[in-house]
PDB file of C-alpha atoms in Angstrom:
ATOM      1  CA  UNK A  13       0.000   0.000   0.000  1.00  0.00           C
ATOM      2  CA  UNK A  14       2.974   2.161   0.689  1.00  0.00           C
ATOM      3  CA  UNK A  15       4.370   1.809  -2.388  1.00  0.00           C
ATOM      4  CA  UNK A  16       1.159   2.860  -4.113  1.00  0.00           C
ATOM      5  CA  UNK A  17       1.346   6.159  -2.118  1.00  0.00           C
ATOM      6  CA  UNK A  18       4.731   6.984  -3.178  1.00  0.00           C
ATOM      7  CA  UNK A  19       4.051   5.858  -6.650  1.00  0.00           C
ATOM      8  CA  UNK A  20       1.021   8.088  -6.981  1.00  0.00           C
ATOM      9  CA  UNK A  21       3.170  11.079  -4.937  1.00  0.00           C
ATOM     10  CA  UNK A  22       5.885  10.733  -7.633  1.00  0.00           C
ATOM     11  CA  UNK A  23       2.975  10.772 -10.817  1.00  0.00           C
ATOM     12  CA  UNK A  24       1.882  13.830  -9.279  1.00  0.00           C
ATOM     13  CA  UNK A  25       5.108  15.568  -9.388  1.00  0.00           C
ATOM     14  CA  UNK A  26       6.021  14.802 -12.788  1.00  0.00           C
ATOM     15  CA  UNK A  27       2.772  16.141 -13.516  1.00  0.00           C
ATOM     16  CA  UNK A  28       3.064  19.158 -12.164  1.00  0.00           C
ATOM     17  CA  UNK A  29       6.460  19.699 -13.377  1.00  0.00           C
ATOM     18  CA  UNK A  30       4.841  18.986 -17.152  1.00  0.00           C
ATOM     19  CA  UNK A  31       2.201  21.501 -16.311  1.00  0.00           C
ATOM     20  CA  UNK A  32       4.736  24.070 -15.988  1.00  0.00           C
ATOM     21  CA  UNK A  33       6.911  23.281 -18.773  1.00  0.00           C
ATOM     22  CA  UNK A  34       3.727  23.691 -20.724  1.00  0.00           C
ATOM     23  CA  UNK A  35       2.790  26.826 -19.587  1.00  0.00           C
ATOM     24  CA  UNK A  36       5.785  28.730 -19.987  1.00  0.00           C
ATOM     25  CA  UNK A  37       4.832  31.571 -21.404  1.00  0.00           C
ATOM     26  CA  UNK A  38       4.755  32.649 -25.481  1.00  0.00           C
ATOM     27  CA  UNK A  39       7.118  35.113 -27.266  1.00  0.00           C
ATOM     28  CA  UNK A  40       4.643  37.999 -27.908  1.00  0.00           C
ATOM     29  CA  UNK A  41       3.902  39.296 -31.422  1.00  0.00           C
ATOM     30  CA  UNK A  42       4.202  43.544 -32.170  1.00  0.00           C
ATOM     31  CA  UNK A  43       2.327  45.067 -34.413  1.00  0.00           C
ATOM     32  CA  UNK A  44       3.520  47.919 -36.008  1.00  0.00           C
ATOM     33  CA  UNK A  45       1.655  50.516 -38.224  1.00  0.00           C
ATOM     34  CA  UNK A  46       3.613  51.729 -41.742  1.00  0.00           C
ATOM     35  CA  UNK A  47       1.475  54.182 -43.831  1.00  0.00           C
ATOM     36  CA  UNK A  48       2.840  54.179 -47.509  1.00  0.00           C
ATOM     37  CA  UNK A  49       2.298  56.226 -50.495  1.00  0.00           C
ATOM     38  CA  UNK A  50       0.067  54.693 -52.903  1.00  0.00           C
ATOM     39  CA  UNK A  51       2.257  54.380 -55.387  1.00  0.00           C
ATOM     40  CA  UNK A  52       4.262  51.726 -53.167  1.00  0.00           C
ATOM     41  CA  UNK A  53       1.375  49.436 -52.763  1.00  0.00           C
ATOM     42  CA  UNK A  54       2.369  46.434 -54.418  1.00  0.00           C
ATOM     43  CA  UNK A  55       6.439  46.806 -53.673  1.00  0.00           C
ATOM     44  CA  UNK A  56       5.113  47.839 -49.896  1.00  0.00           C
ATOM     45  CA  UNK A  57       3.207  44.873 -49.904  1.00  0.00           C
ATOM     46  CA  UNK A  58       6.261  42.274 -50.788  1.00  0.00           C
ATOM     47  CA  UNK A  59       8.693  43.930 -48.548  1.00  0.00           C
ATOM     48  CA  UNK A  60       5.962  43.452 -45.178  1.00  0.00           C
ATOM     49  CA  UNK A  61       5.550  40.105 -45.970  1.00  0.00           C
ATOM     50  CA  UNK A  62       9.236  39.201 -46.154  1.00  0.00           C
ATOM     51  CA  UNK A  63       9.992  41.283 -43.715  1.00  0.00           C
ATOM     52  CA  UNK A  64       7.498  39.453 -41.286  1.00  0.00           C
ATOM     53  CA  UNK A  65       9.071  36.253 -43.147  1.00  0.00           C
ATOM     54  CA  UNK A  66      12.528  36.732 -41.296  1.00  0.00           C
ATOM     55  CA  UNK A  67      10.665  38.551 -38.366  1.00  0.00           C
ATOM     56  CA  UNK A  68       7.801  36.498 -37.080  1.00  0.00           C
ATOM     57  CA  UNK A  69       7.227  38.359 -33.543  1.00  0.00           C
ATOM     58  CA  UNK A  70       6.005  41.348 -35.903  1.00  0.00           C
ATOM     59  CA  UNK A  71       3.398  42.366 -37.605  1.00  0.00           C
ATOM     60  CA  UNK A  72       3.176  44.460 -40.637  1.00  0.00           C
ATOM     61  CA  UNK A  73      -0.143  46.360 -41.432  1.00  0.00           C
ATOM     62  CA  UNK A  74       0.142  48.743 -44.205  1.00  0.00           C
ATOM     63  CA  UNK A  75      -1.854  51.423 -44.733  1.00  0.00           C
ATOM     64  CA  UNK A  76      -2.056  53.029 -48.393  1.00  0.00           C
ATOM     65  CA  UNK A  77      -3.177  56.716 -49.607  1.00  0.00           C
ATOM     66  CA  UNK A  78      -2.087  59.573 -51.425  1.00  0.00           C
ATOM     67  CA  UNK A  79       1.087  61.148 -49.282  1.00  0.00           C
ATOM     68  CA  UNK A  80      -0.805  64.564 -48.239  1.00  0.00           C
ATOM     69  CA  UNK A  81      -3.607  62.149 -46.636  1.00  0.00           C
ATOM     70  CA  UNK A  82      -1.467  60.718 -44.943  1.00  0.00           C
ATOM     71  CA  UNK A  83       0.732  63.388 -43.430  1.00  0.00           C
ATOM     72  CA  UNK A  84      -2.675  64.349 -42.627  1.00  0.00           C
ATOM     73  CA  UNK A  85      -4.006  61.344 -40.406  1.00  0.00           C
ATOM     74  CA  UNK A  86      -0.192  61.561 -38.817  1.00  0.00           C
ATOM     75  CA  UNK A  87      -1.132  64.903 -37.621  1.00  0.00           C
ATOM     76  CA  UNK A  88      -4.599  64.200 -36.362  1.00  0.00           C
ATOM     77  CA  UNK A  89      -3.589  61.762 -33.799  1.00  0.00           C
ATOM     78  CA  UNK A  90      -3.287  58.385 -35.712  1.00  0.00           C
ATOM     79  CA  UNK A  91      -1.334  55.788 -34.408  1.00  0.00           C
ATOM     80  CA  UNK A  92       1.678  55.224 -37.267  1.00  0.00           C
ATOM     81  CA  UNK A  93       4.858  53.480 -36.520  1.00  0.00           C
ATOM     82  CA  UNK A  94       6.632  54.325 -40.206  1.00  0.00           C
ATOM     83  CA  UNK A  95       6.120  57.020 -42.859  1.00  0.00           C
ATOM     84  CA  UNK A  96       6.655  56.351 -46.615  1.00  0.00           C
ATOM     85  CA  UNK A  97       6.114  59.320 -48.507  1.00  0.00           C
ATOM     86  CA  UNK A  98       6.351  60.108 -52.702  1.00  0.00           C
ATOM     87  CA  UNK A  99       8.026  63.671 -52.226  1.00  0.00           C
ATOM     88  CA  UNK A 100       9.959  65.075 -49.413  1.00  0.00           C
ATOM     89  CA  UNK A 101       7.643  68.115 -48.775  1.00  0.00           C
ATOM     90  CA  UNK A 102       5.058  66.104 -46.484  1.00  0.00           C
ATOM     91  CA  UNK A 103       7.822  64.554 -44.192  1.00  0.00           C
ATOM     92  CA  UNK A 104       9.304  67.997 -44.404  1.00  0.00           C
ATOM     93  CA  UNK A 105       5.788  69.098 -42.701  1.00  0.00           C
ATOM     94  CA  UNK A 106       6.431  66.509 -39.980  1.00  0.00           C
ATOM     95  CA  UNK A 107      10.176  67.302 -39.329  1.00  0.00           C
ATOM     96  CA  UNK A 108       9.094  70.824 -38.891  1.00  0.00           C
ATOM     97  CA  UNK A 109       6.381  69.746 -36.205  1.00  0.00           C
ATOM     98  CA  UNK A 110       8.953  67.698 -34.681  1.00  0.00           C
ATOM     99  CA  UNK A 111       6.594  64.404 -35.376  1.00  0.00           C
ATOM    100  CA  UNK A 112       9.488  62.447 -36.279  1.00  0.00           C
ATOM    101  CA  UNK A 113      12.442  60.712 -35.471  1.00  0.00           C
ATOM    102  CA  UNK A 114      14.808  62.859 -37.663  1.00  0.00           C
ATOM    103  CA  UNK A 115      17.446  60.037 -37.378  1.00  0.00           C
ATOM    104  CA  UNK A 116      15.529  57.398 -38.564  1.00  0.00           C
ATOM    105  CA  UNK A 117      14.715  59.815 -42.025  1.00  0.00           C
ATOM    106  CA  UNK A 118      16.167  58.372 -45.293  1.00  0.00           C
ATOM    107  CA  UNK A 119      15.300  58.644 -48.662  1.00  0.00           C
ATOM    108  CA  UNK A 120      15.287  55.065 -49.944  1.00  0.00           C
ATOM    109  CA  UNK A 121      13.880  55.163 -54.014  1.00  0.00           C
ATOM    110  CA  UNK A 122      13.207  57.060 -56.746  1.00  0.00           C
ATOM    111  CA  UNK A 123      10.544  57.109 -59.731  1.00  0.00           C
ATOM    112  CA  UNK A 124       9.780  59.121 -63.132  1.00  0.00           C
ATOM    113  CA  UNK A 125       6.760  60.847 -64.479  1.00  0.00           C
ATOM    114  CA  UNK A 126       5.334  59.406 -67.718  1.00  0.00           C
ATOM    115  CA  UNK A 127       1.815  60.382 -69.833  1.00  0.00           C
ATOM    116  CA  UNK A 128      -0.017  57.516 -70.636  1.00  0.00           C
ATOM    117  CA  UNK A 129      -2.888  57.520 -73.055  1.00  0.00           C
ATOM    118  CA  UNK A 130      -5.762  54.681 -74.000  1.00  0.00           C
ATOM    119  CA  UNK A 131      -4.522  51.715 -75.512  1.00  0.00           C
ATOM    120  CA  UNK A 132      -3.925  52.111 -79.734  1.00  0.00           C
ATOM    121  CA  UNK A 133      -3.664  56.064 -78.306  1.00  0.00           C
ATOM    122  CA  UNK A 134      -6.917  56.867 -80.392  1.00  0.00           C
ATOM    123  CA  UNK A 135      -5.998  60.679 -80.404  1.00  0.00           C
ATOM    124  CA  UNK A 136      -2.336  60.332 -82.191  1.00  0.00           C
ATOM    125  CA  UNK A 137      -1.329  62.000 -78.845  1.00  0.00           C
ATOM    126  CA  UNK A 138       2.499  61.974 -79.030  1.00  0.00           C
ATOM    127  CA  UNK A 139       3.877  64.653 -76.397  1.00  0.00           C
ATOM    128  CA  UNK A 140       2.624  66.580 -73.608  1.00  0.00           C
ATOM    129  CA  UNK A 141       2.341  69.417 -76.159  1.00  0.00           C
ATOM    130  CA  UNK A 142      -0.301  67.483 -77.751  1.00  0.00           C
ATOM    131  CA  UNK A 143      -2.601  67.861 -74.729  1.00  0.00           C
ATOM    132  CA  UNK A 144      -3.792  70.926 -75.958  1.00  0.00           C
ATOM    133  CA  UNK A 145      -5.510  69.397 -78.668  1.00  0.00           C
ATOM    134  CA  UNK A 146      -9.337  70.059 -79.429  1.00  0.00           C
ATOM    135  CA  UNK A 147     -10.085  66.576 -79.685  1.00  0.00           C
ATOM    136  CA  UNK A 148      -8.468  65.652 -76.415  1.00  0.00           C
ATOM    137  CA  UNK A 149     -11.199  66.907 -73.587  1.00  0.00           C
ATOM    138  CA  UNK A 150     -10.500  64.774 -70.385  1.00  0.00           C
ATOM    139  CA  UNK A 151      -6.404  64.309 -68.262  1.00  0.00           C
ATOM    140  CA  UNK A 152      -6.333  63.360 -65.524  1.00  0.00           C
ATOM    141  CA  UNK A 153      -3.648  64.370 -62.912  1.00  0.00           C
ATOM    142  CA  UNK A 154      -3.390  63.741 -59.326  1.00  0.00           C
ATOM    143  CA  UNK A 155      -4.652  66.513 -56.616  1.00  0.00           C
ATOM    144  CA  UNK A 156      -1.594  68.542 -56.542  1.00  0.00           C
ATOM    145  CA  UNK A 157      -2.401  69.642 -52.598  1.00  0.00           C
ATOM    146  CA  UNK A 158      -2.447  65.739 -51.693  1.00  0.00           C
ATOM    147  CA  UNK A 159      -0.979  63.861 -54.083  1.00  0.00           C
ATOM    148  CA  UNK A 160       2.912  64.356 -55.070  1.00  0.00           C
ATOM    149  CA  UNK A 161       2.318  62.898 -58.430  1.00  0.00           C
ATOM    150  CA  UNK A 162      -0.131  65.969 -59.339  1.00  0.00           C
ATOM    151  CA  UNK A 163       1.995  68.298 -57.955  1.00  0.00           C
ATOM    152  CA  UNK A 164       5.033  67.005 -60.294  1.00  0.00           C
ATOM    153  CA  UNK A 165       2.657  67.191 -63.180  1.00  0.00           C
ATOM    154  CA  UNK A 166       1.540  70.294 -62.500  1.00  0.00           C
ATOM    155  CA  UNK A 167       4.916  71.813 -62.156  1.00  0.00           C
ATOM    156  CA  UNK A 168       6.256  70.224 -65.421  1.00  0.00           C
ATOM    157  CA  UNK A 169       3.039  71.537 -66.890  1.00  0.00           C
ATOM    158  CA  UNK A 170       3.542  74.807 -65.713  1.00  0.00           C
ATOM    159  CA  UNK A 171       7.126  74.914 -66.406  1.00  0.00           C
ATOM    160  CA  UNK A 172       6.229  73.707 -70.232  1.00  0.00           C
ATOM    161  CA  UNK A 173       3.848  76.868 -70.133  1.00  0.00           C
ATOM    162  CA  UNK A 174       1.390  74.316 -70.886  1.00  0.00           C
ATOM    163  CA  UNK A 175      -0.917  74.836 -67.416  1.00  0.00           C
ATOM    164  CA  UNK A 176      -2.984  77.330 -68.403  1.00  0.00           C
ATOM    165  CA  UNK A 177      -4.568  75.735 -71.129  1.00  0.00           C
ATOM    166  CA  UNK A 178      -4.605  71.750 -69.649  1.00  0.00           C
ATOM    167  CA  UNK A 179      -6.478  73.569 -66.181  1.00  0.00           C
ATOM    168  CA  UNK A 180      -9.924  73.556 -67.493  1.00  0.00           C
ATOM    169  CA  UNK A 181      -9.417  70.086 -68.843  1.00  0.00           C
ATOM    170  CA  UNK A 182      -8.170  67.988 -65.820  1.00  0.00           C
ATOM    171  CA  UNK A 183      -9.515  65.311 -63.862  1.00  0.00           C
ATOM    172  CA  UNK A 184      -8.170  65.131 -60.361  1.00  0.00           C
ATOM    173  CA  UNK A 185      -7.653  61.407 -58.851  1.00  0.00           C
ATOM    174  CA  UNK A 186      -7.164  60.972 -55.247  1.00  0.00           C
ATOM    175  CA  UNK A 187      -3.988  59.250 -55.442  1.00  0.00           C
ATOM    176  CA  UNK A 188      -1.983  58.212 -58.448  1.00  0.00           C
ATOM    177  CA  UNK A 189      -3.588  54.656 -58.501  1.00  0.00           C
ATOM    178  CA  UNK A 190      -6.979  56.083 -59.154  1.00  0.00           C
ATOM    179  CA  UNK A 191      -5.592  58.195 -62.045  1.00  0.00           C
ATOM    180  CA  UNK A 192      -3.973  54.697 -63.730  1.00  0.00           C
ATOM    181  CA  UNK A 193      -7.855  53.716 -62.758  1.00  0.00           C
ATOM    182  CA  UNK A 194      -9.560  55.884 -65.165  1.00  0.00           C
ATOM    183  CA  UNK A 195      -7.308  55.580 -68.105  1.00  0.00           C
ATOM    184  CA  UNK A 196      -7.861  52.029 -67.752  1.00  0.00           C
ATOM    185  CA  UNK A 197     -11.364  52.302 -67.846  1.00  0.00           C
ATOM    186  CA  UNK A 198     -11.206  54.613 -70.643  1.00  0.00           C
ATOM    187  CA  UNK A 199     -12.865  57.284 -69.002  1.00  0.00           C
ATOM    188  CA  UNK A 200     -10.084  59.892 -69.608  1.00  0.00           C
ATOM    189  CA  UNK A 201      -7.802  60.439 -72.894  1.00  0.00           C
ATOM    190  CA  UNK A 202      -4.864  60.994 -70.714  1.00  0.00           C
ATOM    191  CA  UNK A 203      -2.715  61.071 -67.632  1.00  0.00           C
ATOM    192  CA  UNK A 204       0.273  61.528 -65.723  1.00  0.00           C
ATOM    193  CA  UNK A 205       1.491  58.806 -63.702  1.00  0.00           C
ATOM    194  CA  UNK A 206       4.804  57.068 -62.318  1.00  0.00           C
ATOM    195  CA  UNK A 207       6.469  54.646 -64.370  1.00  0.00           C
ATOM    196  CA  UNK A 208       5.913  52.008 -61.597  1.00  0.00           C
ATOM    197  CA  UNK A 209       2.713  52.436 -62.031  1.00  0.00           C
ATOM    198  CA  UNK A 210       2.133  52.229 -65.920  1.00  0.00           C
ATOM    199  CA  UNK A 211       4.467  49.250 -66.077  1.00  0.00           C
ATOM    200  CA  UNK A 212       1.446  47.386 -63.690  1.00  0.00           C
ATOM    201  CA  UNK A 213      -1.070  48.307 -65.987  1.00  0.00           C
ATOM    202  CA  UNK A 214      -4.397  46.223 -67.047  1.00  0.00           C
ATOM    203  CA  UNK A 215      -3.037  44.266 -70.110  1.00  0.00           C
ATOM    204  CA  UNK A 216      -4.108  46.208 -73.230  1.00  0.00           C
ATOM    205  CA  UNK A 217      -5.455  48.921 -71.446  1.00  0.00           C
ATOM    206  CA  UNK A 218      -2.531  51.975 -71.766  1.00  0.00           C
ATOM    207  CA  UNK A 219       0.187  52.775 -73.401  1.00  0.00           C
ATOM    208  CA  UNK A 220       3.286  54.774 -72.422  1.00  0.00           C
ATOM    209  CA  UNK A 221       3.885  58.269 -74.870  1.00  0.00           C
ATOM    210  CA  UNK A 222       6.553  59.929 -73.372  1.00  0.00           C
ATOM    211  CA  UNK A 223       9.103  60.023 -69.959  1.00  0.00           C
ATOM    212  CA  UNK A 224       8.094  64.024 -68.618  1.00  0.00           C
ATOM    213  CA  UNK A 225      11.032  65.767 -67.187  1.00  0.00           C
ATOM    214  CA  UNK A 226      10.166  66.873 -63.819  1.00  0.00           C
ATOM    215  CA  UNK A 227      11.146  70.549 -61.634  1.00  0.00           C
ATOM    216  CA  UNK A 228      11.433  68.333 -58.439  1.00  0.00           C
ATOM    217  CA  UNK A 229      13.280  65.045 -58.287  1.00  0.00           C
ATOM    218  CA  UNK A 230      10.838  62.260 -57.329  1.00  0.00           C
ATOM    219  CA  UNK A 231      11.886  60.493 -54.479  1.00  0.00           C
ATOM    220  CA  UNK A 232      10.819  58.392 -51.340  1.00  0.00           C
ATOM    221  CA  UNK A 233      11.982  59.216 -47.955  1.00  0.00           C
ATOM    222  CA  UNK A 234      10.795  56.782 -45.006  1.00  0.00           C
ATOM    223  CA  UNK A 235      10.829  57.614 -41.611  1.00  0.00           C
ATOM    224  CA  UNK A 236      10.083  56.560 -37.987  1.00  0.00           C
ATOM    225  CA  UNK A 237       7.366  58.856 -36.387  1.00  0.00           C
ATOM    226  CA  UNK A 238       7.558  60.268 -32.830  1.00  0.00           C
ATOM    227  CA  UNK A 239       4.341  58.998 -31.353  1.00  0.00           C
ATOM    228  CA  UNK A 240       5.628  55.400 -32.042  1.00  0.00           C
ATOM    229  CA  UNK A 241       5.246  53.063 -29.124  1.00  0.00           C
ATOM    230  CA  UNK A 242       7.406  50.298 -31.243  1.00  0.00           C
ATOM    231  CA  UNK A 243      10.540  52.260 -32.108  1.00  0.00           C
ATOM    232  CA  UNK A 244      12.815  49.906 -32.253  1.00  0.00           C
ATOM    233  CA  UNK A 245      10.369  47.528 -34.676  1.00  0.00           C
ATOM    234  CA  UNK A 246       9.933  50.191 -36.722  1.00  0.00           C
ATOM    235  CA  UNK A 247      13.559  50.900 -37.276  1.00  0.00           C
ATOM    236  CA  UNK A 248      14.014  47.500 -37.875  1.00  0.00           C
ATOM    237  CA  UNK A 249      11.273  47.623 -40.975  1.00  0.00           C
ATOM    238  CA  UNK A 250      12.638  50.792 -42.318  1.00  0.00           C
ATOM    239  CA  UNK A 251      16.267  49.313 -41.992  1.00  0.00           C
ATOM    240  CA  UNK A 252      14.818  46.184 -43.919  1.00  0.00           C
ATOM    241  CA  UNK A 253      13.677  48.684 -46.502  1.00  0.00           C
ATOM    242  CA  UNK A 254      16.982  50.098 -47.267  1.00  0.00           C
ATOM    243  CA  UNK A 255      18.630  46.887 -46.661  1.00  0.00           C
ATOM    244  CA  UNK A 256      19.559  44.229 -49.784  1.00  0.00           C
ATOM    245  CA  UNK A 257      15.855  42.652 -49.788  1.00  0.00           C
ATOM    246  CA  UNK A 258      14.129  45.918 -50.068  1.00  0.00           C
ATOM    247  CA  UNK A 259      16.317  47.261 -52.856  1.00  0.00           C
ATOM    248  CA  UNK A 260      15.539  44.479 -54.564  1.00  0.00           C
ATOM    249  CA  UNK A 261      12.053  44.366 -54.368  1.00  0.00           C
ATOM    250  CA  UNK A 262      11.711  48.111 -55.151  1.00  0.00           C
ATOM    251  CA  UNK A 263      14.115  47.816 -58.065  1.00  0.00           C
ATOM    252  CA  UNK A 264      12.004  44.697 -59.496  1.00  0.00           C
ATOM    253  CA  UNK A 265       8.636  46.947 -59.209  1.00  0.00           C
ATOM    254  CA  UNK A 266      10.791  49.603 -61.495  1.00  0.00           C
ATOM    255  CA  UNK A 267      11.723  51.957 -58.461  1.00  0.00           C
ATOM    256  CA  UNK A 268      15.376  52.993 -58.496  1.00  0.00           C
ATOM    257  CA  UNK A 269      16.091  51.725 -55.074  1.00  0.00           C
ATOM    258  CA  UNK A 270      18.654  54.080 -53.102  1.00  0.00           C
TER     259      UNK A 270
END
């Protein structure tokens, strides 16, 4: 009977023991916030999920709008962990309102400007020149207050001394993925958008006319905002960014990784 007793004593031991090994507590997963141009969607979208790949304690969720929107939200309140911008003016905005980590501020690719007509380019447009055309009644251009592509193709517009006669005529998108929208659709004759963008084009939907020279030099800075309660994750995604993976991602999507 005694032997029972200690044999039962000893199965509750190892039991317990068990019990605690099993319980030992899980490596916790972080969540961190990146809001991206939307021009960066799909490259954006491949550098998250490797970077959550070789980082599985944190999470990536993107959020995606024209650059002015999202300066915006940053300076309502909303909770972002990383800031991709298409031009340098809306982190500039930031920096000034000391929203962000100026250390953590790179620039990390670049893009061109291109017009982009219907597919078989119905109106024989073949420069930005052409725009002024009778027969050509609807471009579309991003919002120049919100989105950086429409403010590049408003200043090589202006600069062409074209602006003044395209004004009446334009069709403002939200962002520049809503401009590549309508030309798809057909409900425009033409637009300016990035090259990244054209080159991801419905098949058979646009074509590229012409590379437009631009006043200011498109390019991406990234940067790690202030009211971050995951600094160091969020260095460590805009560090993967710039780092050999995300160069390679953003130079496969056409970007000119920096």
């Amino acid at each position: 009977m005694k032997n029972h007793v200690v044999i039962a004593g000893l199965l509750a031991v190892i039991l317990l023991f068990a019990g605690c090994v099993s319980e030992s507590p899980e490596e916790t997963t972080t969540t961190i916030t990146v809001s991206a141009a939307s021009s960066l969607t799909d490259a954006m979208t491949d550098v998250a999920a490797a970077f959550e790949e070789d980082n599985p304690n944190i999470n990536v969720e993107l959020n995606f709008a024209a650059s002015g929107t999202l300066r915006q939200q940053i300076e309502g309140g909303a909770p972002v962990d990383v800031f991709a911008s298409a031009s340098q003016k809306h982190v500039d905005l930031l920096q000034e309102q000391d929203l962000i980590e100026n250390a953590s501020r790179v620039t990390f690719a670049k893009n061109s400007l291109v017009l982009i007509v219907q597919d078989g380019n119905p109106l024989g447009i073949t420069s930005a020149e052409d725009l002024t055309n009778e027969d050509v009644v609807k471009i579309s251009i991003g919002n120049p207050e919100t989105a950086p592509v429409g403010k590049y193709a408003k200043e090589s517009l202006e600069s062409m001394g074209l602006w003044g006669n395209l004004e009446e005529k334009t069709v403002y998108g939200e962002n520049v993925r809503q401009v590549l929208t309508y030309l798809e659709a057909g409900d425009v004759d033409a637009g300016f958008v990035y090259m990244t963008d054209a080159k991801i084009a419905k098949n058979n939907t646009i074509e590229i006319i012409t590379t437009i020279p631009t006043v200011t030099e498109i390019s991406y800075p990234v940067c790690v905002l202030k009211a971050s309660e995951n600094k160091d994750e969020a260095q460590m995604f805009v560090d993967y960014l710039t780092g050999e993976t995300g160069k390679q991602i953003l130079t496969d999507y056409g970007f000119t990784a920096e």
